[in-house]
mmCIF file of C-alpha atoms and ligand atoms in Angstrom:
data_model
loop_
_atom_site.group_PDB
_atom_site.id
_atom_site.type_symbol
_atom_site.label_atom_id
_atom_site.label_comp_id
_atom_site.label_asym_id
_atom_site.label_seq_id
_atom_site.Cartn_x
_atom_site.Cartn_y
_atom_site.Cartn_z
ATOM 1 C CA MET A 1 208.860 -37.864 117.804
ATOM 2 C CA THR A 2 210.380 -39.676 120.752
ATOM 3 C CA GLY A 3 210.545 -38.207 124.232
ATOM 4 C CA SER A 4 208.057 -36.827 126.698
ATOM 5 C CA THR A 5 208.147 -35.059 130.016
ATOM 6 C CA ALA A 6 205.904 -37.548 131.816
ATOM 7 C CA SER A 7 207.550 -40.049 134.170
ATOM 8 C CA SER A 8 207.757 -43.820 133.657
ATOM 9 C CA ALA A 9 205.059 -45.915 135.289
ATOM 10 C CA GLU A 10 203.125 -49.070 134.542
ATOM 11 C CA PRO A 11 203.745 -50.698 131.142
ATOM 12 C CA LEU A 12 201.034 -51.070 128.546
ATOM 13 C CA PRO A 13 198.356 -53.575 129.540
ATOM 14 C CA PRO A 14 198.145 -56.830 127.585
ATOM 15 C CA HIS A 15 196.201 -56.350 124.376
ATOM 16 C CA GLU A 16 193.361 -58.620 125.510
ATOM 17 C CA SER A 17 192.014 -55.733 127.578
ATOM 18 C CA LYS A 18 191.729 -53.644 124.403
ATOM 19 C CA ASP A 19 189.844 -56.226 122.369
ATOM 20 C CA ALA A 20 186.528 -54.453 122.854
ATOM 21 C CA GLY A 21 187.732 -51.561 120.680
ATOM 22 C CA ASN A 22 189.198 -53.611 117.858
ATOM 23 C CA ALA A 23 185.940 -53.937 115.909
ATOM 24 C CA GLU A 24 185.522 -50.152 115.586
ATOM 25 C CA ILE A 25 189.047 -49.468 114.327
ATOM 26 C CA SER A 26 189.217 -52.415 111.916
ATOM 27 C CA THR A 27 187.081 -50.636 109.315
ATOM 28 C CA LEU A 28 189.825 -48.037 108.726
ATOM 29 C CA ALA A 29 192.657 -50.464 107.909
ATOM 30 C CA ALA A 30 194.600 -50.010 104.673
ATOM 31 C CA PRO A 31 193.885 -52.641 101.963
ATOM 32 C CA GLY A 32 195.433 -55.997 102.884
ATOM 33 C CA HIS A 33 196.017 -54.923 106.471
ATOM 34 C CA ALA A 34 194.287 -55.283 109.823
ATOM 35 C CA LEU A 35 194.374 -52.932 112.805
ATOM 36 C CA ARG A 36 194.296 -53.940 116.446
ATOM 37 C CA TYR A 37 195.216 -52.499 119.822
ATOM 38 C CA GLY A 38 198.493 -53.816 121.204
ATOM 39 C CA GLY A 39 199.939 -54.450 124.649
ATOM 40 C CA ALA A 40 203.170 -54.982 126.543
ATOM 41 C CA GLU A 41 203.870 -58.187 124.619
ATOM 42 C CA ASP A 42 204.080 -56.161 121.343
ATOM 43 C CA VAL A 43 206.629 -53.597 122.507
ATOM 44 C CA GLU A 44 209.836 -55.297 121.346
ATOM 45 C CA ALA A 45 208.426 -55.884 117.850
ATOM 46 C CA CYS A 46 207.569 -52.173 117.711
ATOM 47 C CA VAL A 47 211.076 -51.226 118.831
ATOM 48 C CA ALA A 48 212.580 -53.406 116.078
ATOM 49 C CA LEU A 49 210.243 -51.927 113.475
ATOM 50 C CA TRP A 50 211.052 -48.383 114.625
ATOM 51 C CA ARG A 51 214.807 -49.048 114.359
ATOM 52 C CA GLU A 52 214.366 -50.394 110.823
ATOM 53 C CA ALA A 53 212.185 -47.449 109.760
ATOM 54 C CA ILE A 54 214.594 -44.840 111.152
ATOM 55 C CA LEU A 55 217.619 -46.482 109.525
ATOM 56 C CA ARG A 56 215.739 -46.416 106.208
ATOM 57 C CA ARG A 57 214.594 -42.815 106.758
ATOM 58 C CA ASP A 58 218.025 -41.465 107.661
ATOM 59 C CA GLY A 59 219.989 -43.525 105.106
ATOM 60 C CA ALA A 60 223.646 -42.585 104.926
ATOM 61 C CA THR A 61 223.197 -39.935 107.633
ATOM 62 C CA ALA A 62 221.980 -42.502 110.194
ATOM 63 C CA ASP A 63 223.896 -42.575 113.489
ATOM 64 C CA PRO A 64 223.680 -46.202 114.767
ATOM 65 C CA ALA A 65 225.183 -45.378 118.195
ATOM 66 C CA GLY A 66 222.820 -42.448 118.705
ATOM 67 C CA LEU A 67 219.961 -44.638 117.568
ATOM 68 C CA GLU A 68 220.596 -47.129 120.384
ATOM 69 C CA LEU A 69 220.493 -44.280 122.914
ATOM 70 C CA GLN A 70 217.164 -43.185 121.470
ATOM 71 C CA ILE A 71 215.853 -46.739 121.653
ATOM 72 C CA ASP A 72 216.375 -46.770 125.431
ATOM 73 C CA ARG A 73 214.186 -43.658 125.600
ATOM 74 C CA LEU A 74 211.739 -45.232 123.179
ATOM 75 C CA ARG A 75 211.074 -48.069 125.614
ATOM 76 C CA GLU A 76 210.242 -45.471 128.301
ATOM 77 C CA ASN A 77 207.539 -44.097 126.012
ATOM 78 C CA PHE A 78 205.790 -47.468 126.084
ATOM 79 C CA ARG A 79 205.683 -47.294 129.903
ATOM 80 C CA LEU A 80 204.018 -43.877 130.119
ATOM 81 C CA PRO A 81 200.707 -43.926 132.029
ATOM 82 C CA GLY A 82 197.638 -44.750 129.948
ATOM 83 C CA GLY A 83 199.520 -45.337 126.697
ATOM 84 C CA ILE A 84 197.455 -46.740 123.813
ATOM 85 C CA LEU A 85 199.266 -48.799 121.201
ATOM 86 C CA LEU A 86 197.711 -49.329 117.785
ATOM 87 C CA LEU A 87 199.172 -51.939 115.419
ATOM 88 C CA ALA A 88 198.835 -52.561 111.688
ATOM 89 C CA GLU A 89 199.451 -56.095 110.447
ATOM 90 C CA ASP A 90 199.468 -57.920 107.124
ATOM 91 C CA SER A 91 200.190 -61.497 106.073
ATOM 92 C CA ALA A 92 203.933 -60.918 106.644
ATOM 93 C CA GLY A 93 203.437 -59.688 110.224
ATOM 94 C CA GLN A 94 203.538 -56.282 111.857
ATOM 95 C CA SER A 95 203.619 -53.489 109.275
ATOM 96 C CA GLY A 96 203.295 -50.370 111.436
ATOM 97 C CA PHE A 97 202.344 -48.935 114.800
ATOM 98 C CA ALA A 98 201.381 -45.718 116.562
ATOM 99 C CA LEU A 99 201.514 -44.913 120.274
ATOM 100 C CA LEU A 100 199.271 -42.273 121.833
ATOM 101 C CA ILE A 101 199.520 -40.961 125.393
ATOM 102 C CA PRO A 102 196.319 -39.366 126.794
ATOM 103 C CA GLN A 103 197.249 -36.123 128.569
ATOM 104 C CA ALA A 104 196.287 -35.430 132.159
ATOM 105 C CA ASP A 105 196.143 -31.634 131.757
ATOM 106 C CA GLY A 106 193.246 -31.479 129.273
ATOM 107 C CA PRO A 107 190.996 -33.439 126.889
ATOM 108 C CA SER A 108 193.857 -34.204 124.546
ATOM 109 C CA GLY A 109 196.387 -36.791 123.473
ATOM 110 C CA TYR A 110 200.065 -36.819 122.563
ATOM 111 C CA LEU A 111 200.956 -38.932 119.539
ATOM 112 C CA SER A 112 204.291 -40.145 120.821
ATOM 113 C CA LEU A 113 205.437 -42.593 118.140
ATOM 114 C CA LEU A 114 204.563 -43.549 114.576
ATOM 115 C CA ALA A 115 206.476 -45.846 112.226
ATOM 116 C CA VAL A 116 205.762 -48.062 109.232
ATOM 117 C CA ALA A 117 208.044 -50.929 108.181
ATOM 118 C CA PRO A 118 210.085 -50.005 105.094
ATOM 119 C CA ARG A 119 208.658 -52.989 103.195
ATOM 120 C CA ALA A 120 205.125 -51.624 103.691
ATOM 121 C CA GLN A 121 205.587 -47.865 103.245
ATOM 122 C CA GLY A 122 203.575 -45.934 100.674
ATOM 123 C CA ARG A 123 200.439 -48.067 101.050
ATOM 124 C CA GLY A 124 198.391 -45.830 103.317
ATOM 125 C CA ILE A 125 199.263 -47.566 106.592
ATOM 126 C CA ALA A 126 200.354 -44.447 108.484
ATOM 127 C CA GLN A 127 197.256 -42.691 107.240
ATOM 128 C CA SER A 128 195.049 -45.533 108.515
ATOM 129 C CA LEU A 129 196.753 -45.560 111.934
ATOM 130 C CA LEU A 130 196.333 -41.802 112.333
ATOM 131 C CA SER A 131 192.744 -41.797 111.073
ATOM 132 C CA SER A 132 191.867 -44.588 113.493
ATOM 133 C CA PHE A 133 193.351 -42.724 116.432
ATOM 134 C CA THR A 134 191.539 -39.553 115.357
ATOM 135 C CA GLN A 135 188.219 -41.375 115.306
ATOM 136 C CA ALA A 136 188.808 -43.236 118.560
ATOM 137 C CA ARG A 137 190.049 -40.218 120.516
ATOM 138 C CA ARG A 138 187.250 -37.997 119.250
ATOM 139 C CA ALA A 139 184.801 -40.626 120.482
ATOM 140 C CA ALA A 140 186.656 -40.729 123.809
ATOM 141 C CA GLY A 141 186.134 -36.956 124.245
ATOM 142 C CA ASP A 142 189.531 -35.568 123.315
ATOM 143 C CA ARG A 143 189.358 -32.120 121.706
ATOM 144 C CA TRP A 144 192.836 -32.021 120.180
ATOM 145 C CA LEU A 145 195.918 -34.138 119.565
ATOM 146 C CA VAL A 146 199.544 -32.988 119.419
ATOM 147 C CA LEU A 147 202.784 -34.468 118.147
ATOM 148 C CA ARG A 148 206.264 -33.297 117.318
ATOM 149 C CA VAL A 149 208.271 -34.053 114.208
ATOM 150 C CA LEU A 150 211.809 -33.305 113.084
ATOM 151 C CA GLU A 151 211.962 -30.258 110.854
ATOM 152 C CA ASP A 152 213.724 -32.201 108.092
ATOM 153 C CA ASN A 153 211.232 -35.117 108.117
ATOM 154 C CA ARG A 154 209.397 -34.014 104.997
ATOM 155 C CA ALA A 155 207.509 -37.287 104.485
ATOM 156 C CA ALA A 156 205.971 -37.166 107.954
ATOM 157 C CA GLN A 157 205.178 -33.446 107.739
ATOM 158 C CA GLN A 158 203.411 -33.979 104.430
ATOM 159 C CA LEU A 159 201.453 -36.862 105.973
ATOM 160 C CA TYR A 160 200.309 -34.760 108.941
ATOM 161 C CA ARG A 161 199.346 -31.777 106.797
ATOM 162 C CA LYS A 162 197.379 -34.017 104.448
ATOM 163 C CA LEU A 163 195.360 -35.237 107.441
ATOM 164 C CA GLY A 164 194.601 -31.744 108.761
ATOM 165 C CA TRP A 165 197.349 -31.299 111.351
ATOM 166 C CA PHE A 166 198.939 -27.834 111.489
ATOM 167 C CA PRO A 167 202.275 -26.583 112.903
ATOM 168 C CA PHE A 168 202.314 -24.400 116.001
ATOM 169 C CA GLY A 169 204.962 -22.799 118.204
ATOM 170 C CA PRO A 170 208.665 -22.281 117.553
ATOM 171 C CA LEU A 171 211.152 -24.928 116.497
ATOM 172 C CA GLU A 172 212.749 -26.610 119.528
ATOM 173 C CA PRO A 173 215.932 -28.697 119.811
ATOM 174 C CA HIS A 174 215.460 -32.431 120.388
ATOM 175 C CA GLU A 175 216.730 -33.301 123.878
ATOM 176 C CA VAL A 176 218.925 -36.190 122.631
ATOM 177 C CA THR A 177 219.987 -35.293 119.095
ATOM 178 C CA GLY A 178 219.713 -31.483 119.237
ATOM 179 C CA LYS A 179 217.960 -31.563 115.862
ATOM 180 C CA PRO A 180 215.131 -29.008 115.516
ATOM 181 C CA PHE A 181 211.587 -30.336 115.733
ATOM 182 C CA GLN A 182 208.199 -28.760 115.131
ATOM 183 C CA TRP A 183 204.999 -29.243 117.160
ATOM 184 C CA TYR A 184 201.805 -30.098 115.243
ATOM 185 C CA LYS A 185 198.200 -30.072 116.421
ATOM 186 C CA LEU A 186 194.975 -31.607 115.150
ATOM 187 C CA LEU A 187 191.638 -30.214 116.333
ATOM 188 C CA LEU A 188 188.992 -32.866 116.963
ATOM 189 C CA SER A 189 186.012 -30.610 117.726
HETATM 190 C C1 COA B 201 206.382 -41.193 107.774
HETATM 191 C C2 COA B 201 205.847 -42.621 107.660
HETATM 192 C C3 COA B 201 205.223 -43.017 108.996
HETATM 193 C C4 COA B 201 204.783 -42.672 106.530
HETATM 194 O O1 COA B 201 204.227 -43.974 106.506
HETATM 195 P P1 COA B 201 203.471 -44.563 105.192
HETATM 196 O O2 COA B 201 202.613 -45.687 105.636
HETATM 197 O O3 COA B 201 204.470 -44.845 104.149
HETATM 198 O O4 COA B 201 202.574 -43.318 104.761
HETATM 199 P P2 COA B 201 201.203 -43.404 103.904
HETATM 200 O O5 COA B 201 201.381 -44.413 102.817
HETATM 201 O O6 COA B 201 200.056 -43.578 104.813
HETATM 202 O O7 COA B 201 201.180 -41.951 103.235
HETATM 203 C C5 COA B 201 200.122 -41.034 103.466
HETATM 204 C C6 COA B 201 200.569 -39.661 102.992
HETATM 205 O O8 COA B 201 201.765 -39.250 103.685
HETATM 206 C C7 COA B 201 202.624 -38.506 102.796
HETATM 207 N N1 COA B 201 203.857 -39.253 102.585
HETATM 208 C C8 COA B 201 204.135 -40.506 103.041
HETATM 209 N N2 COA B 201 205.394 -40.853 102.691
HETATM 210 C C9 COA B 201 205.893 -39.814 101.980
HETATM 211 C C10 COA B 201 207.146 -39.562 101.338
HETATM 212 N N3 COA B 201 208.143 -40.459 101.353
HETATM 213 N N4 COA B 201 207.323 -38.370 100.734
HETATM 214 C C11 COA B 201 206.349 -37.450 100.718
HETATM 215 N N5 COA B 201 205.122 -37.628 101.299
HETATM 216 C C12 COA B 201 204.913 -38.797 101.916
HETATM 217 C C13 COA B 201 201.826 -38.360 101.513
HETATM 218 O O9 COA B 201 201.044 -37.176 101.607
HETATM 219 C C14 COA B 201 200.934 -39.596 101.522
HETATM 220 O O10 COA B 201 199.757 -39.420 100.770
HETATM 221 P P3 COA B 201 199.749 -39.825 99.204
HETATM 222 O O11 COA B 201 200.143 -41.262 99.148
HETATM 223 O O12 COA B 201 198.339 -39.562 98.785
HETATM 224 O O13 COA B 201 200.759 -38.950 98.532
HETATM 225 C C15 COA B 201 207.000 -43.619 107.285
HETATM 226 O O14 COA B 201 207.701 -43.101 106.180
HETATM 227 C C16 COA B 201 207.971 -43.911 108.413
HETATM 228 O O15 COA B 201 207.786 -44.841 109.193
HETATM 229 N N6 COA B 201 209.059 -43.106 108.505
HETATM 230 C C17 COA B 201 210.098 -43.346 109.524
HETATM 231 C C18 COA B 201 209.582 -43.058 110.936
HETATM 232 C C19 COA B 201 209.095 -41.635 111.051
HETATM 233 O O16 COA B 201 209.697 -40.706 110.532
HETATM 234 N N7 COA B 201 207.971 -41.469 111.783
HETATM 235 C C20 COA B 201 207.374 -40.174 112.015
HETATM 236 C C21 COA B 201 208.001 -39.528 113.185
HETATM 237 S S1 COA B 201 207.257 -37.946 113.543
#
């Protein structure tokens, strides 16, 4: 799901500026977990979690060198204008995150990144992150959200379909790996 056409700009603000929204999202956390908005100080922990989750996802087919190239691009995602970072945490630390980029060309958002730590997968954390973003962005006036997912990422596709997202458009090659990905959309109104 990495990559976007928008240019790099200011990094995420420190999470203190997002504290006002933390009460609303906290009710949707998975059991044993808390949700909060993150900031620039959380980015490196997210990068480490993403690396761990992708290595687990891709198993023996993982390409460590290619992964490091993607991680450079990943950091650019966190600097896109207006990015909103949502974190899940448990007693062992950060368990997952999602990054959403509000779009300038309409009342919509682009879900740029989503990952859950391997140790915490299968406990509803991704579902809670996505549901929280859905609720928050609907309240903010967005009418739809989009994301893209690799065609062979069955776990993620099943997750999105379960939560009402639907595929649209043709498969496209990923700009770094060349692997085909599919766009998904969720209508909020
Ligand atoms: C995809 C990912 C985010 C799911 O996180 P998770 O917290 O384990 O997912 P949840 O526990 O919230 O699962 C919710 C639903 O997603 C689907 N799902 C999640 N993992 C699945 C798996 N391994 N196989 C099939 N379906 C799966 C199921 O429908 C599940 O509902 P159910 O438990 O009632 O069956 C996680 O596996 C991950 O981080 N993968 C690597 C990074 C990645 O691929 N990110 C997405 C990029 S587009």
